[in-house]
CSV table of C-alpha atoms and ligand atoms in Angstrom, one decimal:
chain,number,residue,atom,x,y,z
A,1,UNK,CA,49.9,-153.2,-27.7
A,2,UNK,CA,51.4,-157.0,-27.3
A,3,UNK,CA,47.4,-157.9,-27.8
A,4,UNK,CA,46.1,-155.8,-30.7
A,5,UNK,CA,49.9,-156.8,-32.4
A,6,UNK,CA,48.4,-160.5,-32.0
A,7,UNK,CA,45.4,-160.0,-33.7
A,8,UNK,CA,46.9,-158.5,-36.5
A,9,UNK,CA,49.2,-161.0,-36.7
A,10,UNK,CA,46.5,-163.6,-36.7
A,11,UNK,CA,44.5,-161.9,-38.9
A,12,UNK,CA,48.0,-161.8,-41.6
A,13,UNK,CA,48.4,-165.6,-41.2
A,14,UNK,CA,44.4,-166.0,-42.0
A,15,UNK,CA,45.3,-164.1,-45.3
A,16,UNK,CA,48.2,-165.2,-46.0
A,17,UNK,CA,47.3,-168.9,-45.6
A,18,UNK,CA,44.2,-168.2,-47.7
A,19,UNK,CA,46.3,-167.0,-50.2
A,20,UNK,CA,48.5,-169.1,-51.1
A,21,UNK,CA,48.8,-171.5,-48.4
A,22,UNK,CA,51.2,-170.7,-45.9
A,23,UNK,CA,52.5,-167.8,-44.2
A,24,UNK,CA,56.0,-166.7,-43.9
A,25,UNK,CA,57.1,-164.7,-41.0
A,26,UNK,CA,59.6,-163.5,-39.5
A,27,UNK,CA,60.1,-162.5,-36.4
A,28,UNK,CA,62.0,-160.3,-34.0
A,29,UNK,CA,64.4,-160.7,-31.1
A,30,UNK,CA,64.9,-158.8,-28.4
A,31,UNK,CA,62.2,-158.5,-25.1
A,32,UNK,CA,59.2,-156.3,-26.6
A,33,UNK,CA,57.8,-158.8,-29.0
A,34,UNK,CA,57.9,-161.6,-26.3
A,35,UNK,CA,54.4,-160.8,-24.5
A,36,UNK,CA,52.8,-160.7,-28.2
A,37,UNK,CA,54.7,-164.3,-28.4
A,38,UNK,CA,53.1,-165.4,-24.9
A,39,UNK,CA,49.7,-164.3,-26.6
A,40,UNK,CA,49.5,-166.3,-29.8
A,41,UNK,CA,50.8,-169.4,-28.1
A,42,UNK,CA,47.3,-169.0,-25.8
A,43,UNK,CA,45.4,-171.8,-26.2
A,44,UNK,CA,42.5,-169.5,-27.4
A,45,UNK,CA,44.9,-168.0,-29.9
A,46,UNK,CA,45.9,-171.1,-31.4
A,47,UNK,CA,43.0,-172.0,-32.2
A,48,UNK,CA,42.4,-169.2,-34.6
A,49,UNK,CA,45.8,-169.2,-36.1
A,50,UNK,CA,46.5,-172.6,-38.0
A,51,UNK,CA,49.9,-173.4,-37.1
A,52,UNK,CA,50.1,-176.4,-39.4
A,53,UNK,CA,51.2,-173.7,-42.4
A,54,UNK,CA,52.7,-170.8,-40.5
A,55,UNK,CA,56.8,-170.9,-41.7
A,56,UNK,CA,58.5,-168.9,-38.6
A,57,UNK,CA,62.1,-167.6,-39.7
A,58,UNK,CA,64.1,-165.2,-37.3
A,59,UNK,CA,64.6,-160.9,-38.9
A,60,UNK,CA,67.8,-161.8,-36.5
A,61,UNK,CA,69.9,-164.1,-34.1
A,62,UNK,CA,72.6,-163.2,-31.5
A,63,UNK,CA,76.0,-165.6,-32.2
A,64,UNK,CA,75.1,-167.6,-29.3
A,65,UNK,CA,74.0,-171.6,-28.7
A,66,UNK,CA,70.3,-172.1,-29.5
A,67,UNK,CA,70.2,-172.9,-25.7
A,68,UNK,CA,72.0,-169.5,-24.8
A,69,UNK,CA,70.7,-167.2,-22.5
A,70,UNK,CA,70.8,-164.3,-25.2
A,71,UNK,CA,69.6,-166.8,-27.6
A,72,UNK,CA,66.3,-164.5,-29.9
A,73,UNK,CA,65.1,-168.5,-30.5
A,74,UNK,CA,65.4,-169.5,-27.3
A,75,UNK,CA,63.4,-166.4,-26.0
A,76,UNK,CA,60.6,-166.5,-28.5
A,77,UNK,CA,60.3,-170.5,-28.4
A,78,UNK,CA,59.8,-170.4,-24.6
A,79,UNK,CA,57.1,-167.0,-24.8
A,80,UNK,CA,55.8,-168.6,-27.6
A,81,UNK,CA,55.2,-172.5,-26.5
A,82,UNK,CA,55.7,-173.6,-29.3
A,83,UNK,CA,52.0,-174.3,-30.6
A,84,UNK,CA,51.6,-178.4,-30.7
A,85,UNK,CA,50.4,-177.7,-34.1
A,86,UNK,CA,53.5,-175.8,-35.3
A,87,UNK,CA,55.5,-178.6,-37.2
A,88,UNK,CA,59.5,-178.3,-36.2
A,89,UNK,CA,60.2,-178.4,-40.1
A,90,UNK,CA,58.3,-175.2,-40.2
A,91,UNK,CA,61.0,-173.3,-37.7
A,92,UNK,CA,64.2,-172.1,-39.7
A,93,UNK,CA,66.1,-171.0,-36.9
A,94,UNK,CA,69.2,-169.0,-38.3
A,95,UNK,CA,72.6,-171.3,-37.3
A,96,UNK,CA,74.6,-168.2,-36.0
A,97,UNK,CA,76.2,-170.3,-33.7
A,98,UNK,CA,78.2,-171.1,-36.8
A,99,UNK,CA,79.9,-167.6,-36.4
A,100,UNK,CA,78.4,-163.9,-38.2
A,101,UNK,CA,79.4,-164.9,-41.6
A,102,UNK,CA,79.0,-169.1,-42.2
A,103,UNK,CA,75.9,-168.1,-40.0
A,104,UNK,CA,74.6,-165.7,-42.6
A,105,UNK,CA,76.1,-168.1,-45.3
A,106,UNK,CA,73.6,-170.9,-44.0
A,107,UNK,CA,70.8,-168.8,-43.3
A,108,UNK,CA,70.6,-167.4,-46.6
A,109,UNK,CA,70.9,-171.2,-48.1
A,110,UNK,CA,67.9,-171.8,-46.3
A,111,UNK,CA,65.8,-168.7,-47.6
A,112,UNK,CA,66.5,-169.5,-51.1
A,113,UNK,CA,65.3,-173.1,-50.5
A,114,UNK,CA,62.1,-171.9,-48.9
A,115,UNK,CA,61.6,-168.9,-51.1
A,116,UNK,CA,63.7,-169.9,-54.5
A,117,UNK,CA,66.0,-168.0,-56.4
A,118,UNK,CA,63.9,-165.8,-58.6
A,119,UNK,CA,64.4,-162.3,-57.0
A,120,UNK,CA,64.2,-161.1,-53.2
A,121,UNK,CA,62.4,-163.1,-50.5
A,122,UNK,CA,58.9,-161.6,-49.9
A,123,UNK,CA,57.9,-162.4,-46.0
A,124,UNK,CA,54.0,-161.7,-45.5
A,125,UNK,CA,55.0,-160.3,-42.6
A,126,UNK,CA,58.6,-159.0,-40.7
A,127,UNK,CA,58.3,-157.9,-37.2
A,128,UNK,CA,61.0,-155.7,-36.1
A,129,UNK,CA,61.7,-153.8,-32.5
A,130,UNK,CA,63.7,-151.2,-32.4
A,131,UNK,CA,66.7,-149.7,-30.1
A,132,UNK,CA,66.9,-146.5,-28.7
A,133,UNK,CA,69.8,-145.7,-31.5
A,134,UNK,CA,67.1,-146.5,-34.0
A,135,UNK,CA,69.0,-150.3,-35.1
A,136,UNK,CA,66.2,-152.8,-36.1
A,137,UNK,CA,67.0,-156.3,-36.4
A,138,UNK,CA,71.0,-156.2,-35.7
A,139,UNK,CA,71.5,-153.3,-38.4
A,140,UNK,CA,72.9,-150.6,-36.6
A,141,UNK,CA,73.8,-146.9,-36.9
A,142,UNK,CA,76.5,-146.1,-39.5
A,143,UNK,CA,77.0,-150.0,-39.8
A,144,UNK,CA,78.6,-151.5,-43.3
A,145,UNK,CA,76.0,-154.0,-43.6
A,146,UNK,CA,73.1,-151.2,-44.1
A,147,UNK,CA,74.8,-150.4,-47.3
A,148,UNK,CA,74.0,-154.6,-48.9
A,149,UNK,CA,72.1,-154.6,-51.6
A,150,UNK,CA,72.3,-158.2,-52.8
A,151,UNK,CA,73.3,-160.2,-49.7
A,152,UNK,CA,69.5,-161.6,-48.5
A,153,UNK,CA,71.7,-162.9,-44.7
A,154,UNK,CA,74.2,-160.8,-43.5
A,155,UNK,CA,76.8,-161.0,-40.5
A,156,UNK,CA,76.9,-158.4,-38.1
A,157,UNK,CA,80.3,-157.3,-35.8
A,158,UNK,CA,79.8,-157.1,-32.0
A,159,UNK,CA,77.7,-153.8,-32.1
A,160,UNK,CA,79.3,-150.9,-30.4
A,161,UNK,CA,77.2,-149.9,-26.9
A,162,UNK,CA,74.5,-152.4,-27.8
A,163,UNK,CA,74.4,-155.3,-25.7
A,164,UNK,CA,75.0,-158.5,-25.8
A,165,UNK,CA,78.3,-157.5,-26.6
A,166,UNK,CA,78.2,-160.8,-29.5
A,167,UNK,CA,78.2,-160.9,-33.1
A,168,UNK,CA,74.9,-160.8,-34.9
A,169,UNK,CA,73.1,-162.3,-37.7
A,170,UNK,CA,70.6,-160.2,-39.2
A,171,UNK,CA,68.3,-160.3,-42.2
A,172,UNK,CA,69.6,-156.9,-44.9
A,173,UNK,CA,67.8,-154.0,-44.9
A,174,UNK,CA,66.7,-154.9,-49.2
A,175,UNK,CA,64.5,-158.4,-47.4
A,176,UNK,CA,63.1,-156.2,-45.0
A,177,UNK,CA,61.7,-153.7,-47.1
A,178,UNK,CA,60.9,-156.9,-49.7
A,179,UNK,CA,58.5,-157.9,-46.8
A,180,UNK,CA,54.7,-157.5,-48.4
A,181,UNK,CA,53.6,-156.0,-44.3
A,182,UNK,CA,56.3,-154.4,-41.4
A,183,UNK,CA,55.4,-154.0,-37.9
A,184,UNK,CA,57.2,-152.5,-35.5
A,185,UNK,CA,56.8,-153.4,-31.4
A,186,UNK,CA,57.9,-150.8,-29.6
A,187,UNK,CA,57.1,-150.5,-25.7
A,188,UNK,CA,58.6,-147.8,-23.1
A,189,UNK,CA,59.7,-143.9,-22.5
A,190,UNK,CA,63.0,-144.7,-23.0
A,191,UNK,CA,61.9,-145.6,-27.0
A,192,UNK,CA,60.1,-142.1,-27.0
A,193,UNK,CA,62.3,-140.2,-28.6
A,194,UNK,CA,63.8,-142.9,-30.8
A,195,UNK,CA,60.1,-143.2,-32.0
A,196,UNK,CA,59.6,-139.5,-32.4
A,197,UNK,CA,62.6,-139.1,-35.0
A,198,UNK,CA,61.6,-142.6,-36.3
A,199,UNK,CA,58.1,-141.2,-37.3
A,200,UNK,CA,59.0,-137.5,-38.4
A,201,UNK,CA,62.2,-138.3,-40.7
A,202,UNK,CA,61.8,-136.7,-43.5
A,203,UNK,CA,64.5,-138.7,-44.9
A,204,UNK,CA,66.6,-141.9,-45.2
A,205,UNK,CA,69.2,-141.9,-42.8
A,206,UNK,CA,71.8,-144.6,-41.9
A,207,UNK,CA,72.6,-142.6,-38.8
A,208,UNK,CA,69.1,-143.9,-37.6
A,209,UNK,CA,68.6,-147.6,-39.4
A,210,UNK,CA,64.9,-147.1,-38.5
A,211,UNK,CA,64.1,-144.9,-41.1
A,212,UNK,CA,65.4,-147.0,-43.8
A,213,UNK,CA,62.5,-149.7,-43.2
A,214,UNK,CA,60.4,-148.5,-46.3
A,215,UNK,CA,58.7,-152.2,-47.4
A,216,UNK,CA,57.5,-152.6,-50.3
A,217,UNK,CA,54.3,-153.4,-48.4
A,218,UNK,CA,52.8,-151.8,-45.3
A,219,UNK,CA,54.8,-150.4,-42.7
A,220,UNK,CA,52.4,-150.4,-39.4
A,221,UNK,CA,54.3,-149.6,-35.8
A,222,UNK,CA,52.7,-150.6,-32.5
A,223,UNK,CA,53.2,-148.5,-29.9
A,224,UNK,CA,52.8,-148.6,-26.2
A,225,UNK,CA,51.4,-144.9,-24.6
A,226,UNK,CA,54.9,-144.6,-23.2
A,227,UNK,CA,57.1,-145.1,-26.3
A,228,UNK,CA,54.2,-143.5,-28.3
A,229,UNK,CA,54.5,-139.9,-25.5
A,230,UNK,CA,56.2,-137.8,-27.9
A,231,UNK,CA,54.2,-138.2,-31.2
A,232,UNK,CA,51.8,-135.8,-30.6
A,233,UNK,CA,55.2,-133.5,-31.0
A,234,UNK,CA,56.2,-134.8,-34.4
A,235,UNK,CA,56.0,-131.9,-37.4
A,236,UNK,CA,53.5,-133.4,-39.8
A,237,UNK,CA,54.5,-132.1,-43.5
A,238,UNK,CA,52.5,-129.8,-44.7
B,1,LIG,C1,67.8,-158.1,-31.0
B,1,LIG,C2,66.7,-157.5,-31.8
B,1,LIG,C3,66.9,-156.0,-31.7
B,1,LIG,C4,65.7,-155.5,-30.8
B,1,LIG,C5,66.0,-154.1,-30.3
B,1,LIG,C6,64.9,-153.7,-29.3
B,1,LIG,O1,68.3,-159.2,-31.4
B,1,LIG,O2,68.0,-157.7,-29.8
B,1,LIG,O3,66.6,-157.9,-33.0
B,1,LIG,O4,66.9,-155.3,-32.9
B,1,LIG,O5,64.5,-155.6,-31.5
B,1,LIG,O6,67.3,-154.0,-29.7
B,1,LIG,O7,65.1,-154.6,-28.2
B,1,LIG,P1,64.0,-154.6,-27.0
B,1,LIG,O8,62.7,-155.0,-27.5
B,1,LIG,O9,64.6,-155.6,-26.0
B,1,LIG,O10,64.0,-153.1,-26.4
């Protein structure tokens, strides 16, 4: 799963660079995503992804030091390498050691200088993981912030049940689905289930953040056989 998600992401940043240039992602915390990280920062990865114009922003950030153990920055920096080639101008960590709400404050500063002001961000790509509650990035079940609609940065309260028990800063649900391609990471039997409602919703439902992700774009999940056990179960619509 961590490979084939690292050729697609390659393959994006060919594109995207093509394109117009550059390519914007951003990416998950949490530990799925982390052996896709350890893969494009390979020696014979980076040499197919050019580094020099990939922009890597964070879908979310624990309120934690950059240096912190629970730190989504620290985590993907040390799976990831970084590439030599990646210039540090290029990573826009998100300052939530500033506290949920100057640290969304910032973070959104720094999206509308990459991206400007005329309408949502677009990422080419937004990688998300998902929790067995169905939260992506630090939106979670029933929470307040899945209701924004023009805040691009938002500050999360220590989730309920989720650990770490810290406050979160977390991209909103309308620059997720603003994203032009979605992939989902998702490893492990205990996500089976959480994937199984995730895939046969037949609706929105803020109970279950997961199946609010409706980019504007593609929406591709990766799945590992374990996480991916009870799809076969799913009611397709007729
Ligand atoms: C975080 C992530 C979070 C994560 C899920 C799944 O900051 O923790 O953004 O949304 O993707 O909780 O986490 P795992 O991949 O560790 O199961």
């Amino acid at each position: 799963m961590a490979l084939a998600a690292a050729r697609e992401i390659t393959g994006l940043a060919a594109r995207a660079t093509a394109l117009k240039g550059r390519f914007d992602i951003a990416i998950s915390g949490g530990s799925t995503p982390l052996e896709t990280y350890k893969i494009l920062g390979r020696p014979s990865f980076t040499k197919e992804l050019d580094w020099r114009s990939v922009h890597l922003f964070w879908g979310d950030e624990r309120c934690v030091p950059p240096t912190h153990q629970h730190s989504n920055f620290r985590a993907a920096l040390s799976a990831l390498g970084p590439p030599a080639a990646l210039p540090a101008q290029n990573l826009h960590c998100i300052p939530a050691e500033h506290g949920p709400k100057k640290g969304a404050a910032l973070y959104e500063e720094t999206l509308r200088g990459h991206f400007g002001n005329q309408g949502l961000p677009s990422f080419d790509l937004v990688l998300l993981g998902m929790g067995p509650d169905g939260h992506v990035a630090s939106l979670f079940p029933r929470g307040p912030t899945l209701n924004e609609r023009n805040k691009w940065v938002v500050g999360v309260e220590v989730p309920a049940g989720v650990e770490p028990f810290v406050d979160r800063v977390s991209l909103s649900l309308p620059v997720i689905n603003a994203a032009k391609t979605v992939f989902f990471l998702v490893s492990g039997a205990n996500k089976a289930l959480a994937v199984q409602r995730a895939l046969g919703a037949s609706a929105e439902n803020p109970d279950f953040p997961a199946t609010l992700v409706k980019p504007a774009g593609e929406l591709i999940w990766f799945l590992d056989q374990a996480a991916a056990s009870k799809t076969q179960e799913i009611a397709r619509p007729e």
